[in-house]
CSV table of C-alpha atoms and ligand atoms in Angstrom, one decimal:
chain,number,residue,atom,x,y,z
A,7,MET,CA,105.9,97.2,87.9
A,8,SER,CA,102.4,98.5,86.9
A,9,ARG,CA,99.3,98.2,89.0
A,10,LEU,CA,96.9,95.4,88.8
A,11,VAL,CA,93.2,96.0,88.6
A,12,VAL,CA,91.1,92.9,89.0
A,13,VAL,CA,87.5,92.9,88.3
A,14,SER,CA,85.2,90.1,89.4
A,15,ASN,CA,81.4,89.8,90.1
A,16,ARG,CA,82.1,89.5,93.7
A,17,VAL,CA,84.8,90.9,95.7
A,18,SER,CA,86.6,88.8,98.3
A,19,ALA,CA,87.1,91.7,100.7
A,20,PRO,CA,88.7,90.8,104.0
A,21,ARG,CA,86.1,90.9,106.9
A,22,GLN,CA,87.0,92.0,110.3
A,23,GLY,CA,87.8,89.0,112.5
A,24,ARG,CA,88.1,86.5,109.6
A,25,THR,CA,91.3,85.6,108.1
A,26,GLY,CA,92.4,82.3,106.3
A,27,GLY,CA,89.3,81.3,105.2
A,28,GLU,CA,89.6,82.4,101.8
A,29,GLY,CA,89.6,79.6,98.7
A,30,GLY,CA,92.4,79.3,96.5
A,31,LEU,CA,91.3,82.0,93.8
A,32,ALA,CA,91.0,84.6,96.5
A,33,VAL,CA,94.4,83.6,97.7
A,34,GLY,CA,96.2,83.7,94.4
A,35,ILE,CA,94.5,87.1,93.6
A,36,LEU,CA,95.2,88.4,96.7
A,37,ALA,CA,99.0,87.5,96.5
A,38,ALA,CA,99.2,89.5,92.9
A,39,LEU,CA,97.6,92.6,94.4
A,40,ARG,CA,99.9,92.5,97.6
A,41,GLU,CA,103.0,92.0,95.5
A,42,ARG,CA,102.3,94.8,93.0
A,43,GLY,CA,99.7,97.0,94.9
A,44,GLY,CA,96.5,97.4,93.2
A,45,LEU,CA,92.5,97.5,93.1
A,46,TRP,CA,89.9,94.9,93.4
A,47,PHE,CA,86.7,96.1,91.7
A,48,GLY,CA,83.2,94.4,91.8
A,49,TRP,CA,79.5,94.1,93.1
A,50,SER,CA,79.3,94.2,97.2
A,51,GLY,CA,76.9,91.5,97.2
A,52,LYS,CA,74.3,94.1,98.5
A,53,ILE,CA,71.2,95.0,96.9
A,54,THR,CA,69.7,98.5,97.7
A,55,GLU,CA,67.1,100.8,96.1
A,56,LEU,CA,69.2,103.0,94.0
A,57,GLY,CA,72.3,100.6,93.3
A,58,GLY,CA,75.4,102.1,92.0
A,59,LYS,CA,76.7,103.5,95.1
A,60,LEU,CA,80.7,103.1,94.9
A,61,GLU,CA,82.4,102.5,98.3
A,62,SER,CA,86.1,101.9,98.7
A,63,PHE,CA,88.7,101.4,101.4
A,64,ASP,CA,92.2,100.5,101.6
A,65,ALA,CA,94.1,97.6,103.2
A,66,GLY,CA,97.8,97.6,103.0
A,67,ARG,CA,98.6,98.2,99.2
A,68,ILE,CA,95.0,96.7,98.1
A,69,THR,CA,92.1,99.1,97.3
A,70,TYR,CA,88.7,97.2,97.6
A,71,ALA,CA,86.2,99.1,95.7
A,72,THR,CA,82.5,97.7,95.4
A,73,LEU,CA,79.1,98.8,94.2
A,74,ASP,CA,75.7,97.8,95.3
A,75,LEU,CA,73.3,96.5,92.5
A,76,THR,CA,69.5,97.0,92.5
A,77,ALA,CA,66.9,94.4,92.7
A,78,ARG,CA,66.2,94.3,89.1
A,79,ASP,CA,69.9,94.3,88.2
A,80,TYR,CA,70.4,91.1,90.6
A,81,GLU,CA,67.4,89.6,88.7
A,82,GLU,CA,68.2,90.3,85.2
A,83,TYR,CA,72.0,90.6,85.2
A,84,TYR,CA,73.1,87.9,87.9
A,85,SER,CA,70.2,85.4,88.2
A,86,GLY,CA,68.9,85.9,84.8
A,87,PHE,CA,71.7,86.3,81.8
A,88,ALA,CA,74.6,85.0,83.9
A,89,ASN,CA,73.1,82.2,85.7
A,90,ARG,CA,69.8,81.4,83.6
A,91,SER,CA,71.3,82.0,80.2
A,92,LEU,CA,75.1,81.7,80.2
A,93,TRP,CA,75.8,79.1,83.0
A,94,PRO,CA,73.4,76.3,81.6
A,95,LEU,CA,74.5,76.9,77.9
A,96,PHE,CA,78.1,76.9,78.6
A,97,HIS,CA,77.6,73.6,80.6
A,98,TYR,CA,75.5,72.1,77.9
A,99,ARG,CA,72.3,72.5,79.4
A,100,LEU,CA,70.4,73.8,76.6
A,101,ASP,CA,67.2,72.4,78.1
A,102,LEU,CA,67.5,74.8,81.1
A,103,ALA,CA,68.8,77.9,79.1
A,104,ASP,CA,66.3,80.7,79.4
A,105,PHE,CA,67.1,83.6,76.8
A,106,THR,CA,64.4,86.1,77.8
A,107,ARG,CA,65.6,89.5,76.2
A,108,ARG,CA,65.1,91.7,79.5
A,109,TYR,CA,67.9,89.6,80.9
A,110,LEU,CA,70.3,90.1,78.2
A,111,ALA,CA,69.5,93.9,78.4
A,112,GLY,CA,70.3,93.8,82.5
A,113,TYR,CA,73.4,91.9,81.6
A,114,GLN,CA,74.6,94.8,79.3
A,115,ARG,CA,73.3,97.5,81.5
A,116,VAL,CA,75.3,96.3,84.4
A,117,ASN,CA,78.4,95.7,82.6
A,118,ALA,CA,78.0,99.5,81.4
A,119,LEU,CA,77.4,100.5,85.2
A,120,PHE,CA,80.8,98.7,86.1
A,121,ALA,CA,82.7,100.4,83.2
A,122,SER,CA,81.5,103.7,84.1
A,123,LYS,CA,82.2,103.4,87.6
A,124,LEU,CA,85.7,101.6,87.0
A,125,LEU,CA,87.0,103.9,84.4
A,126,PRO,CA,87.5,107.1,86.6
A,127,GLY,CA,89.7,105.3,89.2
A,128,LEU,CA,92.2,103.8,86.4
A,129,GLN,CA,95.7,104.8,85.9
A,130,ALA,CA,97.5,104.8,82.6
A,131,ASP,CA,99.7,102.0,83.0
A,132,ASP,CA,97.2,99.6,84.8
A,133,GLN,CA,97.1,96.2,84.0
A,134,ILE,CA,93.4,95.0,84.1
A,135,TRP,CA,92.4,91.5,84.8
A,136,ILE,CA,88.7,90.6,84.4
A,137,HIS,CA,87.1,87.5,85.6
A,138,ASP,CA,84.4,85.1,84.2
A,139,TYR,CA,81.2,84.9,82.4
A,140,HIS,CA,79.4,87.6,84.3
A,141,LEU,CA,81.6,90.4,82.7
A,142,ILE,CA,82.4,89.2,79.2
A,143,PRO,CA,81.3,92.7,77.7
A,144,LEU,CA,83.0,94.9,80.0
A,145,ALA,CA,86.3,95.6,78.1
A,146,ASP,CA,84.2,96.4,75.0
A,147,GLN,CA,82.3,99.0,77.2
A,148,LEU,CA,85.5,100.2,78.6
A,149,ARG,CA,87.2,100.6,75.2
A,150,GLN,CA,84.2,102.4,74.1
A,151,ALA,CA,84.8,104.8,76.8
A,152,GLY,CA,88.3,105.3,75.7
A,153,CYS,CA,90.3,103.0,77.8
A,154,LYS,CA,93.6,101.9,76.3
A,155,GLN,CA,95.0,99.9,79.0
A,156,LYS,CA,95.8,96.2,78.5
A,157,ILE,CA,92.8,94.1,79.3
A,158,GLY,CA,92.8,90.3,80.1
A,159,PHE,CA,89.8,88.0,80.5
A,160,PHE,CA,89.8,84.5,82.3
A,161,LEU,CA,87.0,82.2,81.9
A,162,HIS,CA,86.3,80.0,84.7
A,163,ILE,CA,83.7,77.8,83.3
A,164,PRO,CA,83.9,75.6,80.1
A,165,TRP,CA,83.5,77.4,76.6
A,166,PRO,CA,81.1,75.5,74.4
A,167,ALA,CA,81.5,73.8,71.0
A,168,PRO,CA,80.1,76.2,68.2
A,169,GLU,CA,77.1,74.1,67.7
A,170,VAL,CA,76.0,74.6,71.3
A,171,LEU,CA,77.0,78.3,71.4
A,172,VAL,CA,75.0,79.3,68.2
A,173,ALA,CA,72.0,78.5,70.5
A,174,LEU,CA,72.6,81.9,72.2
A,175,PRO,CA,70.7,84.5,70.5
A,176,ASN,CA,73.4,87.2,70.8
A,177,HIS,CA,76.3,84.7,70.3
A,178,ARG,CA,77.8,86.9,67.5
A,179,SER,CA,77.9,90.1,69.6
A,180,LEU,CA,79.2,88.2,72.7
A,181,VAL,CA,82.2,86.9,70.8
A,182,ASN,CA,82.7,90.0,69.1
A,183,SER,CA,83.0,91.9,72.5
A,184,LEU,CA,85.5,89.3,73.8
A,185,CYS,CA,87.9,90.4,70.9
A,186,ALA,CA,88.1,93.7,72.7
A,187,TYR,CA,90.5,91.9,75.2
A,188,ASP,CA,94.1,91.5,74.6
A,189,LEU,CA,94.1,88.2,76.1
A,190,VAL,CA,91.5,85.5,76.7
A,191,GLY,CA,92.3,82.5,78.8
A,192,PHE,CA,90.5,79.5,79.1
A,193,GLN,CA,90.6,76.7,81.6
A,194,THR,CA,91.7,73.9,79.0
A,195,GLU,CA,93.0,73.7,75.6
A,196,THR,CA,89.6,72.1,74.6
A,197,ASP,CA,87.8,75.2,75.5
A,198,ARG,CA,90.4,77.5,73.8
A,199,GLN,CA,89.9,75.5,70.7
A,200,ALA,CA,86.2,75.6,70.6
A,201,PHE,CA,86.5,79.4,70.9
A,202,ILE,CA,88.7,79.5,68.0
A,203,ASP,CA,86.8,77.3,65.9
A,204,TYR,CA,83.4,79.4,66.4
A,205,VAL,CA,85.7,82.8,65.4
A,206,LEU,CA,87.3,80.8,62.3
A,207,ARG,CA,84.3,78.9,61.0
A,208,ASP,CA,81.2,80.7,62.2
A,209,ALA,CA,82.3,84.2,62.5
A,210,GLY,CA,84.6,84.5,59.6
A,211,GLY,CA,87.6,85.5,61.6
A,212,THR,CA,91.2,84.9,60.5
A,213,ALA,CA,94.0,83.2,62.2
A,214,ILE,CA,97.1,85.3,62.7
A,215,ASP,CA,99.0,82.7,64.5
A,216,GLU,CA,98.5,79.5,66.8
A,217,THR,CA,97.0,81.5,69.4
A,218,THR,CA,95.9,84.7,67.8
A,219,VAL,CA,92.8,85.6,65.8
A,220,GLU,CA,91.5,88.7,63.9
A,221,LEU,CA,87.9,89.5,64.0
A,222,ASN,CA,86.4,92.6,62.7
A,223,GLY,CA,89.7,94.4,62.9
A,224,ARG,CA,90.4,93.4,66.6
A,225,ARG,CA,93.3,91.1,67.1
A,226,VAL,CA,92.9,88.7,70.3
A,227,LYS,CA,95.4,86.5,72.0
A,228,THR,CA,94.2,83.0,73.3
A,229,GLY,CA,95.7,80.6,75.9
A,230,ALA,CA,95.0,78.0,78.2
A,231,TYR,CA,95.5,78.4,81.8
A,232,PRO,CA,94.4,75.6,84.0
A,233,ILE,CA,93.4,77.1,87.5
A,234,SER,CA,95.1,75.5,90.5
A,235,ILE,CA,95.0,75.6,94.1
A,236,ASP,CA,97.6,76.5,96.9
A,237,THR,CA,99.1,73.0,97.2
A,238,GLY,CA,101.7,73.2,99.6
A,239,ASN,CA,99.9,75.3,102.1
A,240,LEU,CA,96.5,73.1,101.6
A,241,ALA,CA,98.7,70.0,102.4
A,242,LYS,CA,100.0,71.5,105.4
A,243,VAL,CA,96.5,72.5,106.6
A,244,ALA,CA,95.1,69.0,106.0
A,245,GLU,CA,97.9,67.5,108.0
A,246,GLU,CA,97.0,69.8,110.9
A,247,ALA,CA,93.4,69.1,110.5
A,248,ALA,CA,94.1,65.3,110.6
A,249,ASN,CA,93.6,65.3,114.3
A,250,THR,CA,91.3,67.9,115.1
A,251,ARG,CA,88.2,67.5,117.0
A,252,HIS,CA,85.9,67.6,114.2
A,253,THR,CA,88.1,64.9,111.9
A,254,GLU,CA,88.2,62.7,115.1
A,255,ARG,CA,84.4,62.8,115.3
A,256,LEU,CA,84.0,61.9,111.7
A,257,ARG,CA,86.5,59.1,111.9
A,258,ALA,CA,84.8,57.7,115.1
A,259,SER,CA,81.5,57.8,113.5
A,260,VAL,CA,82.8,55.9,110.3
A,261,ARG,CA,84.7,53.3,112.5
A,262,ASP,CA,86.6,50.9,110.3
A,263,ARG,CA,84.2,51.4,107.2
A,264,ASP,CA,85.2,53.0,103.8
A,265,LEU,CA,84.4,56.7,103.8
A,266,ILE,CA,83.5,58.2,100.2
A,267,VAL,CA,83.2,62.2,100.3
A,268,GLY,CA,81.9,64.4,97.5
A,269,VAL,CA,81.8,68.1,98.1
A,270,ASP,CA,79.9,70.4,95.6
A,271,ARG,CA,78.0,73.6,95.5
A,272,LEU,CA,74.4,72.2,94.7
A,273,ASP,CA,74.5,72.9,91.1
A,274,TYR,CA,72.9,70.8,88.4
A,275,SER,CA,76.4,70.8,86.7
A,276,LYS,CA,78.0,68.8,89.3
A,277,GLY,CA,76.1,65.4,88.5
A,278,LEU,CA,75.0,64.9,92.1
A,279,VAL,CA,71.8,62.8,91.4
A,280,ALA,CA,73.7,60.5,88.8
A,281,ARG,CA,76.4,60.3,91.7
A,282,VAL,CA,73.9,58.9,94.2
A,283,GLU,CA,72.7,56.4,91.6
A,284,ALA,CA,76.4,55.4,90.9
A,285,PHE,CA,76.6,54.7,94.8
A,286,GLU,CA,73.4,52.9,94.6
A,287,HIS,CA,74.4,50.6,92.0
A,288,LEU,CA,77.9,49.9,94.0
A,289,LEU,CA,75.7,48.6,96.8
A,290,LYS,CA,73.3,46.4,94.4
A,291,ALA,CA,76.1,45.0,92.1
A,292,TYR,CA,78.8,44.7,95.0
A,293,PRO,CA,76.6,43.6,98.0
A,294,ALA,CA,79.8,43.2,100.4
A,295,ASN,CA,79.8,47.0,100.4
A,296,ARG,CA,76.5,46.9,102.4
A,297,GLY,CA,77.1,47.9,106.1
A,298,ARG,CA,80.6,48.8,104.9
A,299,ALA,CA,80.8,52.0,102.6
A,300,VAL,CA,79.6,55.3,103.9
A,301,PHE,CA,79.1,58.1,101.3
A,302,LEU,CA,79.2,61.6,102.6
A,303,GLN,CA,77.9,64.3,100.4
A,304,ILE,CA,78.4,68.0,101.3
A,305,ALA,CA,76.3,70.1,98.9
A,306,PRO,CA,75.4,73.5,100.5
A,307,PRO,CA,72.5,75.5,98.5
A,308,SER,CA,73.6,77.9,95.8
A,309,ARG,CA,71.9,80.3,93.6
A,310,SER,CA,68.6,79.3,95.6
A,311,ASP,CA,66.2,82.0,94.0
A,312,VAL,CA,66.9,80.2,90.5
A,313,PRO,CA,64.2,77.8,90.0
A,314,GLU,CA,66.3,75.1,88.5
A,315,TYR,CA,68.2,75.0,91.6
A,316,GLN,CA,65.4,74.5,93.8
A,317,GLN,CA,64.3,71.7,91.5
A,318,ILE,CA,67.7,70.0,91.6
A,319,ARG,CA,67.7,70.2,95.5
A,320,GLY,CA,64.5,68.3,95.6
A,321,GLU,CA,65.6,65.6,93.3
A,322,LEU,CA,68.8,65.1,95.2
A,323,GLU,CA,66.8,64.7,98.5
A,324,SER,CA,64.7,62.3,97.3
A,325,ALA,CA,67.3,60.3,95.4
A,326,CYS,CA,69.4,59.9,98.9
A,327,GLY,CA,66.2,59.2,100.6
A,328,ARG,CA,65.3,56.4,98.4
A,329,VAL,CA,68.9,54.7,98.8
A,330,ASN,CA,68.9,55.3,102.6
A,331,ALA,CA,65.4,53.8,102.9
A,332,ALA,CA,66.4,50.8,100.6
A,333,TYR,CA,69.6,49.7,102.1
A,334,ALA,CA,70.0,51.5,105.7
A,335,ASP,CA,70.3,49.0,108.7
A,336,PHE,CA,69.9,49.8,112.3
A,337,ASP,CA,73.6,50.6,112.8
A,338,TRP,CA,74.5,52.1,109.1
A,339,THR,CA,73.1,54.6,107.0
A,340,PRO,CA,74.7,54.5,103.6
A,341,ILE,CA,74.4,58.1,102.6
A,342,ARG,CA,75.0,61.2,104.6
A,343,TYR,CA,73.6,64.2,102.7
A,344,LEU,CA,74.4,67.5,104.4
A,345,ASN,CA,72.8,70.5,102.8
A,346,LYS,CA,75.3,73.0,104.2
A,347,GLY,CA,79.0,74.3,103.7
A,348,PHE,CA,81.8,73.8,105.9
A,349,SER,CA,85.0,75.8,106.4
A,350,ARG,CA,87.8,75.2,104.4
A,351,ARG,CA,90.0,73.9,107.4
A,352,LEU,CA,87.2,71.2,108.3
A,353,LEU,CA,87.1,70.0,104.7
A,354,THR,CA,90.5,69.4,104.5
A,355,GLY,CA,90.3,67.1,107.3
A,356,PHE,CA,87.4,65.4,105.8
A,357,PHE,CA,89.3,64.9,102.7
A,358,ARG,CA,92.1,63.3,104.5
A,359,VAL,CA,90.2,60.4,106.4
A,360,SER,CA,88.1,59.6,103.0
A,361,SER,CA,89.3,56.6,101.1
A,362,ILE,CA,87.5,58.0,97.9
A,363,GLY,CA,87.1,61.4,96.5
A,364,LEU,CA,84.3,61.3,94.3
A,365,VAL,CA,84.2,64.1,91.7
A,366,THR,CA,81.9,63.4,89.0
A,367,PRO,CA,80.5,66.6,87.2
A,368,LEU,CA,78.8,66.4,84.0
A,369,ARG,CA,80.7,69.5,83.1
A,370,ASP,CA,82.9,71.5,84.8
A,371,GLY,CA,85.6,74.2,83.8
A,372,MET,CA,88.1,73.0,86.0
A,373,ASN,CA,86.6,71.7,89.5
A,374,LEU,CA,89.1,72.6,92.3
A,375,VAL,CA,87.7,69.9,94.7
A,376,ALA,CA,89.3,67.3,93.0
A,377,LYS,CA,92.8,69.1,92.9
A,378,GLU,CA,92.2,69.8,96.7
A,379,TYR,CA,91.2,66.3,97.6
A,380,VAL,CA,94.7,65.1,96.1
A,381,ALA,CA,96.4,67.8,98.4
A,382,CYS,CA,95.0,66.8,101.5
A,383,GLN,CA,96.0,63.0,101.3
A,384,ASP,CA,98.4,61.5,103.8
A,385,PRO,CA,101.3,60.5,101.6
A,386,ASP,CA,101.5,57.1,103.6
A,387,GLU,CA,97.9,56.3,103.2
A,388,PRO,CA,96.4,58.1,100.2
A,389,GLY,CA,92.8,57.7,99.1
A,390,VAL,CA,91.8,57.6,95.6
A,391,LEU,CA,90.2,60.3,93.3
A,392,VAL,CA,87.4,59.0,91.3
A,393,LEU,CA,87.1,62.0,88.4
A,394,SER,CA,84.8,62.8,85.6
A,395,ARG,CA,86.5,63.1,82.3
A,396,PHE,CA,84.2,66.3,81.8
A,397,ALA,CA,86.1,68.3,84.5
A,398,GLY,CA,88.6,70.5,83.2
A,399,ALA,CA,90.9,68.8,85.9
A,400,ALA,CA,91.0,65.3,84.0
A,401,ARG,CA,93.1,66.8,81.7
A,402,GLU,CA,95.6,67.2,84.1
A,403,LEU,CA,95.0,64.5,86.9
A,404,GLU,CA,95.6,61.4,84.7
A,405,ALA,CA,96.5,59.2,87.5
A,406,ALA,CA,93.0,59.5,88.8
A,407,LEU,CA,90.3,56.9,88.1
A,408,ILE,CA,88.5,58.7,85.2
A,409,VAL,CA,84.9,58.0,84.7
A,410,ASN,CA,82.0,58.9,82.6
A,411,PRO,CA,79.4,60.1,85.0
A,412,TYR,CA,76.5,59.3,82.8
A,413,ASP,CA,77.8,55.6,82.9
A,414,THR,CA,76.4,54.6,86.3
A,415,GLU,CA,77.6,51.1,86.1
A,416,GLY,CA,81.0,52.3,85.1
A,417,VAL,CA,81.3,54.7,88.0
A,418,ALA,CA,80.1,51.9,90.5
A,419,GLU,CA,83.0,49.8,88.9
A,420,ALA,CA,85.6,52.3,89.4
A,421,LEU,CA,84.3,52.9,93.0
A,422,GLN,CA,84.8,49.2,93.5
A,423,SER,CA,88.2,49.3,92.0
A,424,ALA,CA,89.0,52.2,94.1
A,425,LEU,CA,87.9,50.3,97.3
A,426,ALA,CA,90.0,47.3,96.3
A,427,MET,CA,93.1,49.0,95.1
A,428,SER,CA,96.6,48.2,96.7
A,429,ARG,CA,98.5,50.8,99.1
A,430,ASP,CA,101.3,50.5,96.7
A,431,GLU,CA,99.1,51.6,93.5
A,432,ARG,CA,97.1,54.0,95.7
A,433,ARG,CA,100.4,55.8,96.6
A,434,GLU,CA,101.7,55.7,93.1
A,435,ARG,CA,98.8,57.3,91.5
A,436,TRP,CA,98.6,59.8,94.4
A,437,ARG,CA,102.5,60.8,94.2
A,438,SER,CA,102.2,61.6,90.4
A,439,MET,CA,99.1,63.9,91.1
A,440,TYR,CA,100.5,65.5,94.0
A,441,ASP,CA,103.9,66.3,92.5
A,442,TYR,CA,102.2,67.8,89.4
A,443,LEU,CA,100.0,69.9,91.5
A,444,VAL,CA,103.2,71.0,93.5
A,445,ARG,CA,104.6,72.0,90.0
A,446,HIS,CA,101.3,73.7,89.0
A,447,ASP,CA,99.9,75.7,91.9
A,448,ILE,CA,97.9,78.7,91.9
A,449,ASP,CA,100.9,81.0,91.9
A,450,GLY,CA,102.1,79.5,88.6
A,451,TRP,CA,98.6,79.8,87.1
A,452,ARG,CA,98.4,83.7,88.0
A,453,GLU,CA,102.0,84.3,87.2
A,454,SER,CA,101.7,82.5,83.6
A,455,PHE,CA,98.4,84.5,82.7
A,456,LEU,CA,99.8,87.9,83.8
A,457,LYS,CA,103.1,87.2,82.0
A,458,ALA,CA,101.0,86.3,78.8
A,459,LEU,CA,99.1,89.6,79.3
A,460,SER,CA,102.1,91.5,79.6
A,461,ASP,CA,103.4,89.9,76.3
A,462,ALA,CA,100.2,90.3,74.5
B,26,ADQ,P1,82.8,76.2,91.2
B,26,ADQ,O1,81.6,75.7,90.3
B,26,ADQ,O2,82.3,76.9,92.7
B,26,ADQ,O3,83.7,77.2,90.5
B,26,ADQ,P2,84.8,74.1,92.3
B,26,ADQ,O4,86.1,74.6,91.6
B,26,ADQ,O5,84.8,73.0,92.4
B,26,ADQ,O6,83.6,74.9,91.7
B,26,ADQ,O7,84.9,74.9,93.9
B,26,ADQ,C1,85.3,76.2,94.0
B,26,ADQ,C2,85.8,76.3,95.7
B,26,ADQ,O8,84.5,76.3,96.7
B,26,ADQ,C3,86.5,75.2,95.9
B,26,ADQ,O9,87.8,75.9,96.7
B,26,ADQ,C4,86.0,74.4,96.8
B,26,ADQ,O10,86.7,73.8,98.1
B,26,ADQ,C5,84.9,75.4,97.4
B,26,ADQ,N1,83.6,74.7,97.7
B,26,ADQ,C6,82.8,73.7,96.8
B,26,ADQ,N2,81.9,73.2,97.3
B,26,ADQ,C7,81.9,73.6,98.6
B,26,ADQ,C8,81.0,73.1,99.9
B,26,ADQ,N3,80.2,72.1,99.6
B,26,ADQ,N4,81.5,73.6,101.0
B,26,ADQ,C9,82.5,74.4,101.1
B,26,ADQ,N5,83.3,74.7,99.9
B,26,ADQ,C10,83.1,74.4,98.8
B,26,ADQ,C11,83.9,77.6,89.4
B,26,ADQ,C12,83.9,76.5,88.0
B,26,ADQ,C13,84.9,75.4,88.2
B,26,ADQ,C14,86.4,76.2,88.5
B,26,ADQ,C15,86.4,77.4,89.4
B,26,ADQ,C16,87.6,77.9,89.6
B,26,ADQ,O11,82.7,76.1,88.0
B,26,ADQ,O12,85.1,74.5,87.1
B,26,ADQ,O13,87.4,75.2,88.9
B,26,ADQ,O14,85.3,78.3,89.2
B,26,ADQ,O15,87.9,78.6,88.4
């Protein structure tokens, strides 16, 4: 079997004394790399004066190769084009998008740097798998330097509708560069279709078959590969976490009240302020929940050097403060907002003791928290997942209570239904989602993508 080369913005290299803490994606990729042997290449996470220094080390059959970036690379490529141009645009937040040309130049420069550092280490029959919006032009850069290997790309975030995409000044060249891949994978069929629509309608490409298009003489195959989690293992971890000291402390602090849990990076795409407003409406419209419902929102800061992220943090703090000031009593605080992260193990226990998992992004490629919440439930006493229709996960987790996060009253109603739901109905909904996630786990995701890449 040929060697696998994975390229992503950040590399999840093992750190001494820390194992088992990896998220689903790292688990899935590491399993493939261990099985076939391979290379994981990306940014080290370090910023140095000269940048570009390649460091590599082997761990078993895997080689980790990372390079540093300069402060300017970081600002223009990462904070700039990736997170201030593409991220907001692909999440339908044109109002927040900044298309400064300097950012685009930095994005192209860093992609060219990645290509030049990766190329010398490639072997003739390598299979290359590039991840996410940071690295869209990488295959094109590699091809220009003579790379002939099979290259696949997986986009972890949504692909926007053509009317939104064309707001990007370089939309045409971005799509052209995607056509340098042999296979482009999306989270959902909707994302894939939006890409095809653009290629056929806006760019003048032609359809070769259902999934393959041709643009400027290049053929690219497309597919929807919904990412998933290590379902079975996570369920086991959650069962073990059910009675740990931290879970017990949480349970004791909530007592016989109903716990609603939300876990997100602090990002404007996650709909956190609207979520707080929906919870506020629950207390207003269904007063029996006052003194009874507790909403635990865990949202550690992310990308905090991007101004829009500082702003959302302020907005969320003031929304939580407002609700607590209006409704709290001497023995009950409605919202517990924690601006910090917790280990994966602890989170599984928190998911397990919560009556509701509240996952209401305004736009999300997939949202793994929704799937993790389901995997962590107690089969006898499962909680209810309340899930935004704008998360990719809603296409698969149809037995969740699907909501429109812009409809504050609708979300409050769904919360109320979830709180009142019979045990039989909870079990039935949970069972169908859990069984689905066992059949469609992270291994299945990776295997189906890599098989399609081999066949492409
Ligand atoms: P994210 O936007 O980061 O990922 P998500 O899929 O929900 O969103 O989370 C990724 C992982 O981070 C999950 O394993 C989750 O448990 C963990 N995580 C999230 N918030 C956390 C917190 N507060 N504390 C600790 N851990 C936390 C992007 C896309 C998603 C897509 C993933 C994978 O935006 O749509 O599902 O990539 O493709």
